mmCIF file of C-alpha atoms and ligand atoms in Angstrom:
data_model
loop_
_atom_site.group_PDB
_atom_site.id
_atom_site.type_symbol
_atom_site.label_atom_id
_atom_site.label_comp_id
_atom_site.label_asym_id
_atom_site.label_seq_id
_atom_site.Cartn_x
_atom_site.Cartn_y
_atom_site.Cartn_z
ATOM 1 C CA MET A 5 -7.020 72.099 1.143
ATOM 2 C CA ALA A 6 -5.794 75.926 -0.352
ATOM 3 C CA ASN A 7 -8.591 76.313 -2.731
ATOM 4 C CA THR A 8 -6.952 77.245 -6.836
ATOM 5 C CA ALA A 9 -9.242 79.445 -9.190
ATOM 6 C CA LEU A 10 -9.670 76.319 -12.035
ATOM 7 C CA ASP A 11 -11.191 74.607 -9.198
ATOM 8 C CA PHE A 12 -14.298 75.241 -10.280
ATOM 9 C CA LYS A 13 -15.997 72.436 -12.576
ATOM 10 C CA HIS A 14 -16.647 74.259 -15.597
ATOM 11 C CA ARG A 15 -16.690 73.231 -18.740
ATOM 12 C CA TYR A 16 -15.370 75.368 -21.985
ATOM 13 C CA LEU A 17 -15.920 75.626 -25.466
ATOM 14 C CA ALA A 18 -13.637 77.490 -27.389
ATOM 15 C CA GLY A 19 -14.610 80.292 -29.638
ATOM 16 C CA ALA A 20 -14.062 80.927 -33.283
ATOM 17 C CA ALA A 21 -10.773 83.268 -33.928
ATOM 18 C CA GLY A 22 -11.231 86.625 -32.119
ATOM 19 C CA ALA A 23 -14.242 85.703 -30.604
ATOM 20 C CA PRO A 24 -15.542 87.626 -27.222
ATOM 21 C CA THR A 25 -16.393 84.811 -23.790
ATOM 22 C CA LEU A 26 -19.279 84.198 -22.291
ATOM 23 C CA LEU A 27 -19.020 83.821 -18.822
ATOM 24 C CA LEU A 28 -21.964 81.428 -18.309
ATOM 25 C CA LEU A 29 -23.158 81.539 -14.307
ATOM 26 C CA HIS A 30 -26.148 78.958 -14.020
ATOM 27 C CA GLY A 31 -30.323 79.657 -11.500
ATOM 28 C CA THR A 32 -29.773 77.577 -8.207
ATOM 29 C CA GLY A 33 -29.858 73.818 -9.376
ATOM 30 C CA GLY A 34 -28.085 74.026 -12.352
ATOM 31 C CA ASP A 35 -24.413 73.204 -13.085
ATOM 32 C CA GLU A 36 -21.919 74.052 -16.264
ATOM 33 C CA ASN A 37 -24.025 72.496 -18.715
ATOM 34 C CA ASP A 38 -27.216 74.555 -18.049
ATOM 35 C CA LEU A 39 -26.269 77.594 -19.871
ATOM 36 C CA LEU A 40 -24.231 76.130 -22.677
ATOM 37 C CA GLY A 41 -27.179 75.504 -25.995
ATOM 38 C CA LEU A 42 -28.456 79.258 -24.390
ATOM 39 C CA GLY A 43 -24.171 80.632 -24.773
ATOM 40 C CA GLN A 44 -24.418 79.475 -28.559
ATOM 41 C CA THR A 45 -27.603 80.796 -29.293
ATOM 42 C CA LEU A 46 -26.929 84.349 -27.534
ATOM 43 C CA LEU A 47 -24.312 84.820 -29.944
ATOM 44 C CA PRO A 48 -23.058 82.152 -32.088
ATOM 45 C CA GLY A 49 -19.566 81.174 -32.218
ATOM 46 C CA ALA A 50 -18.666 82.480 -28.515
ATOM 47 C CA GLY A 51 -16.745 81.141 -26.339
ATOM 48 C CA LEU A 52 -18.100 79.482 -23.870
ATOM 49 C CA LEU A 53 -16.575 79.281 -20.162
ATOM 50 C CA SER A 54 -19.053 78.029 -17.711
ATOM 51 C CA PRO A 55 -18.522 77.033 -14.167
ATOM 52 C CA ARG A 56 -20.528 75.443 -11.495
ATOM 53 C CA GLY A 57 -21.146 77.368 -8.381
ATOM 54 C CA LYS A 58 -19.491 75.594 -5.317
ATOM 55 C CA VAL A 59 -21.862 76.061 -2.471
ATOM 56 C CA MET A 60 -24.349 73.538 -2.031
ATOM 57 C CA GLU A 61 -27.762 74.087 -1.243
ATOM 58 C CA GLY A 62 -29.034 70.701 -0.045
ATOM 59 C CA ALA A 63 -27.966 69.055 -3.633
ATOM 60 C CA SER A 64 -28.905 72.620 -5.327
ATOM 61 C CA PRO A 65 -25.046 73.955 -6.247
ATOM 62 C CA ARG A 66 -24.962 78.019 -6.664
ATOM 63 C CA PHE A 67 -22.914 80.884 -6.205
ATOM 64 C CA PHE A 68 -23.065 81.998 -2.648
ATOM 65 C CA ARG A 69 -24.615 81.095 0.152
ATOM 66 C CA ARG A 70 -27.817 82.627 1.386
ATOM 67 C CA LEU A 71 -29.897 83.129 4.436
ATOM 68 C CA ALA A 72 -32.932 82.766 3.346
ATOM 69 C CA ALA A 73 -34.682 83.680 -0.561
ATOM 70 C CA GLY A 74 -33.106 87.136 -1.278
ATOM 71 C CA VAL A 75 -31.861 87.715 2.069
ATOM 72 C CA PHE A 76 -27.662 87.280 1.217
ATOM 73 C CA ASP A 77 -24.423 85.560 3.079
ATOM 74 C CA LEU A 78 -22.198 89.004 2.091
ATOM 75 C CA GLU A 79 -19.577 87.982 3.721
ATOM 76 C CA ASP A 80 -19.661 84.666 1.224
ATOM 77 C CA LEU A 81 -20.731 86.169 -1.500
ATOM 78 C CA ARG A 82 -17.662 88.681 -1.538
ATOM 79 C CA LEU A 83 -15.144 85.614 -1.527
ATOM 80 C CA ARG A 84 -17.014 83.175 -3.815
ATOM 81 C CA THR A 85 -16.928 86.966 -6.236
ATOM 82 C CA ASP A 86 -13.570 87.135 -6.179
ATOM 83 C CA GLU A 87 -12.716 83.737 -7.038
ATOM 84 C CA LEU A 88 -14.487 84.122 -10.114
ATOM 85 C CA ALA A 89 -12.405 86.465 -10.842
ATOM 86 C CA GLU A 90 -9.471 84.635 -9.955
ATOM 87 C CA PHE A 91 -11.140 81.414 -12.474
ATOM 88 C CA ILE A 92 -12.008 84.276 -15.216
ATOM 89 C CA THR A 93 -7.923 85.487 -14.707
ATOM 90 C CA SER A 94 -7.314 81.707 -14.832
ATOM 91 C CA GLY A 95 -9.285 80.185 -17.499
ATOM 92 C CA ALA A 96 -8.232 83.298 -19.630
ATOM 93 C CA GLY A 97 -3.954 81.536 -18.551
ATOM 94 C CA GLN A 98 -5.115 78.192 -19.197
ATOM 95 C CA TYR A 99 -7.132 78.453 -22.271
ATOM 96 C CA GLY A 100 -5.542 81.146 -23.961
ATOM 97 C CA PHE A 101 -8.701 83.141 -24.281
ATOM 98 C CA ASP A 102 -8.457 87.405 -23.988
ATOM 99 C CA PRO A 103 -9.667 87.839 -20.700
ATOM 100 C CA ALA A 104 -10.374 91.780 -21.328
ATOM 101 C CA ARG A 105 -13.569 90.479 -23.782
ATOM 102 C CA VAL A 106 -15.373 88.481 -21.316
ATOM 103 C CA ILE A 107 -19.015 89.035 -21.559
ATOM 104 C CA ALA A 108 -21.032 87.152 -17.942
ATOM 105 C CA VAL A 109 -24.606 85.781 -19.783
ATOM 106 C CA GLY A 110 -26.456 84.680 -16.288
ATOM 107 C CA TYR A 111 -29.818 83.900 -14.782
ATOM 108 C CA SER A 112 -31.138 84.359 -11.577
ATOM 109 C CA ASN A 113 -28.096 83.629 -8.798
ATOM 110 C CA GLY A 114 -25.715 83.861 -11.855
ATOM 111 C CA ALA A 115 -27.342 87.065 -12.099
ATOM 112 C CA ASN A 116 -26.855 88.255 -9.147
ATOM 113 C CA ILE A 117 -23.268 86.893 -8.819
ATOM 114 C CA ALA A 118 -22.290 88.846 -12.360
ATOM 115 C CA ALA A 119 -23.845 91.506 -11.125
ATOM 116 C CA SER A 120 -21.355 91.149 -8.107
ATOM 117 C CA LEU A 121 -18.063 91.080 -10.003
ATOM 118 C CA LEU A 122 -19.198 94.384 -12.027
ATOM 119 C CA LEU A 123 -20.081 95.629 -9.035
ATOM 120 C CA ARG A 124 -17.008 94.690 -6.621
ATOM 121 C CA HIS A 125 -14.482 94.228 -10.239
ATOM 122 C CA PRO A 126 -15.232 96.866 -12.399
ATOM 123 C CA GLY A 127 -12.522 95.790 -14.811
ATOM 124 C CA ALA A 128 -13.775 91.787 -15.268
ATOM 125 C CA LEU A 129 -16.230 92.020 -17.475
ATOM 126 C CA SER A 130 -16.453 93.289 -20.602
ATOM 127 C CA ALA A 131 -20.246 93.795 -20.662
ATOM 128 C CA ALA A 132 -22.944 91.163 -19.530
ATOM 129 C CA VAL A 133 -26.795 90.174 -19.785
ATOM 130 C CA LEU A 134 -28.357 89.401 -16.070
ATOM 131 C CA LEU A 135 -31.490 87.007 -16.657
ATOM 132 C CA HIS A 136 -33.748 87.925 -13.217
ATOM 133 C CA ALA A 137 -30.916 89.915 -11.627
ATOM 134 C CA MET A 138 -31.802 91.544 -8.046
ATOM 135 C CA THR A 139 -29.220 94.233 -6.128
ATOM 136 C CA PRO A 140 -26.415 91.964 -4.909
ATOM 137 C CA PHE A 141 -25.169 94.638 -2.211
ATOM 138 C CA VAL A 142 -25.336 98.589 -2.640
ATOM 139 C CA PRO A 143 -21.592 99.382 -3.179
ATOM 140 C CA GLU A 144 -20.153 101.655 -0.597
ATOM 141 C CA THR A 145 -18.545 103.814 -3.515
ATOM 142 C CA PRO A 146 -19.832 103.143 -6.626
ATOM 143 C CA PRO A 147 -17.798 101.597 -8.939
ATOM 144 C CA ALA A 148 -15.785 102.698 -12.562
ATOM 145 C CA LEU A 149 -18.023 101.213 -14.902
ATOM 146 C CA ASP A 150 -16.882 103.360 -17.561
ATOM 147 C CA GLY A 151 -19.559 102.350 -20.150
ATOM 148 C CA THR A 152 -19.403 98.973 -19.462
ATOM 149 C CA PRO A 153 -22.906 97.598 -21.372
ATOM 150 C CA VAL A 154 -25.072 95.783 -19.346
ATOM 151 C CA LEU A 155 -28.281 94.012 -19.991
ATOM 152 C CA ILE A 156 -30.723 93.684 -17.417
ATOM 153 C CA THR A 157 -33.840 91.726 -18.000
ATOM 154 C CA ALA A 158 -36.753 91.002 -15.790
ATOM 155 C CA GLY A 159 -40.058 89.813 -15.377
ATOM 156 C CA ARG A 160 -42.949 92.933 -13.993
ATOM 157 C CA VAL A 161 -44.725 89.859 -11.833
ATOM 158 C CA ASP A 162 -41.436 87.868 -10.683
ATOM 159 C CA PRO A 163 -41.959 86.456 -7.531
ATOM 160 C CA MET A 164 -38.581 86.188 -6.185
ATOM 161 C CA VAL A 165 -37.274 89.997 -7.932
ATOM 162 C CA PRO A 166 -39.360 92.762 -6.646
ATOM 163 C CA ALA A 167 -39.429 95.312 -8.599
ATOM 164 C CA ALA A 168 -38.514 97.739 -7.046
ATOM 165 C CA ASN A 169 -35.257 95.677 -6.552
ATOM 166 C CA VAL A 170 -34.228 95.756 -10.059
ATOM 167 C CA GLU A 171 -34.881 98.969 -10.506
ATOM 168 C CA GLN A 172 -32.586 100.065 -7.084
ATOM 169 C CA LEU A 173 -29.618 97.662 -9.484
ATOM 170 C CA ALA A 174 -30.616 99.647 -12.773
ATOM 171 C CA ARG A 175 -29.658 102.837 -10.818
ATOM 172 C CA ILE A 176 -26.717 101.377 -8.882
ATOM 173 C CA LEU A 177 -24.649 100.443 -11.832
ATOM 174 C CA ASN A 178 -25.607 103.920 -14.349
ATOM 175 C CA ASP A 179 -24.134 106.070 -11.095
ATOM 176 C CA SER A 180 -21.018 103.654 -11.561
ATOM 177 C CA GLY A 181 -21.003 104.784 -15.226
ATOM 178 C CA ALA A 182 -22.454 101.391 -16.682
ATOM 179 C CA ASP A 183 -24.151 101.760 -20.146
ATOM 180 C CA VAL A 184 -27.703 99.797 -18.784
ATOM 181 C CA SER A 185 -30.602 98.715 -20.495
ATOM 182 C CA LEU A 186 -32.853 97.785 -18.653
ATOM 183 C CA ARG A 187 -35.958 95.481 -20.494
ATOM 184 C CA TRP A 188 -39.249 93.986 -18.757
ATOM 185 C CA SER A 189 -41.509 91.433 -20.037
ATOM 186 C CA PRO A 190 -45.064 90.726 -18.352
ATOM 187 C CA GLY A 191 -44.173 87.508 -16.501
ATOM 188 C CA GLY A 192 -42.420 85.896 -13.754
ATOM 189 C CA HIS A 193 -39.144 83.942 -12.697
ATOM 190 C CA GLY A 194 -38.821 82.029 -16.169
ATOM 191 C CA LEU A 195 -36.449 82.604 -18.649
ATOM 192 C CA THR A 196 -38.954 83.267 -21.850
ATOM 193 C CA GLU A 197 -38.194 82.787 -26.120
ATOM 194 C CA ALA A 198 -38.640 87.508 -25.952
ATOM 195 C CA GLU A 199 -36.329 87.613 -23.829
ATOM 196 C CA VAL A 200 -33.964 85.444 -24.835
ATOM 197 C CA ASP A 201 -34.469 86.949 -28.963
ATOM 198 C CA ALA A 202 -34.082 90.416 -26.889
ATOM 199 C CA ALA A 203 -30.785 89.010 -25.803
ATOM 200 C CA THR A 204 -29.304 87.870 -28.719
ATOM 201 C CA GLN A 205 -30.392 91.094 -30.530
ATOM 202 C CA TRP A 206 -28.126 93.330 -28.016
ATOM 203 C CA LEU A 207 -25.735 91.082 -28.064
ATOM 204 C CA ALA A 208 -24.841 91.171 -31.979
ATOM 205 C CA ALA A 209 -25.013 95.369 -31.262
ATOM 206 C CA LEU A 210 -21.933 95.225 -28.640
HETATM 207 C C1 MLT B 26 -30.370 84.090 -5.063
HETATM 208 O O1 MLT B 26 -30.801 83.465 -4.388
HETATM 209 O O2 MLT B 26 -29.388 84.238 -5.514
HETATM 210 C C2 MLT B 26 -31.556 84.198 -6.211
HETATM 211 O O3 MLT B 26 -33.263 84.109 -4.596
HETATM 212 C C3 MLT B 26 -32.198 83.939 -6.855
HETATM 213 C C4 MLT B 26 -32.253 82.356 -7.119
HETATM 214 O O4 MLT B 26 -31.038 81.849 -6.686
HETATM 215 O O5 MLT B 26 -33.836 81.818 -6.294
#
């Protein structure tokens, strides 16, 4: 069966006139409803576009396949990233939001595909908040991210994401011209209130 871009199960909540759209990307085991409240907190008035990852790991939806914890199926990641880029374009056509003002907010697996989107489709996002992301892949040549603002939040003792891997992601994005802010917290993989506050302030200042 042919895949059309809007065949992602998703939620869309229209924003205030002229407001950007947050592309909400959940973690493994989440769904399209998970991050709606977070999106409303992070940028009140923004439109919210929230797809459910299409890959099932047991009963847990994800945005791309992995071979083991932290080991990604790069071919699947490539295809799923391209599908997500198309989903943004189709969503803009269907719902009438501005595709040039889409800010990704991803957590964990969702942050990883958001990072992959930045690296494979540098024009698809106007900014990104990567909550507990890791390096999805190392691009052969740096994409042109020309000042795209990116906030990465990470936990110093995250058992899923080694600090060196986060630093590598920040370096790759930085070398690609993104305007990267990296914010460490003392904790692990879970999202903290302080982190949400920091992301809210960062988004308000864009
Ligand atoms: C991933 O597979 O994307 C990362 O290991 C994060 C996770 O989903 O657990």
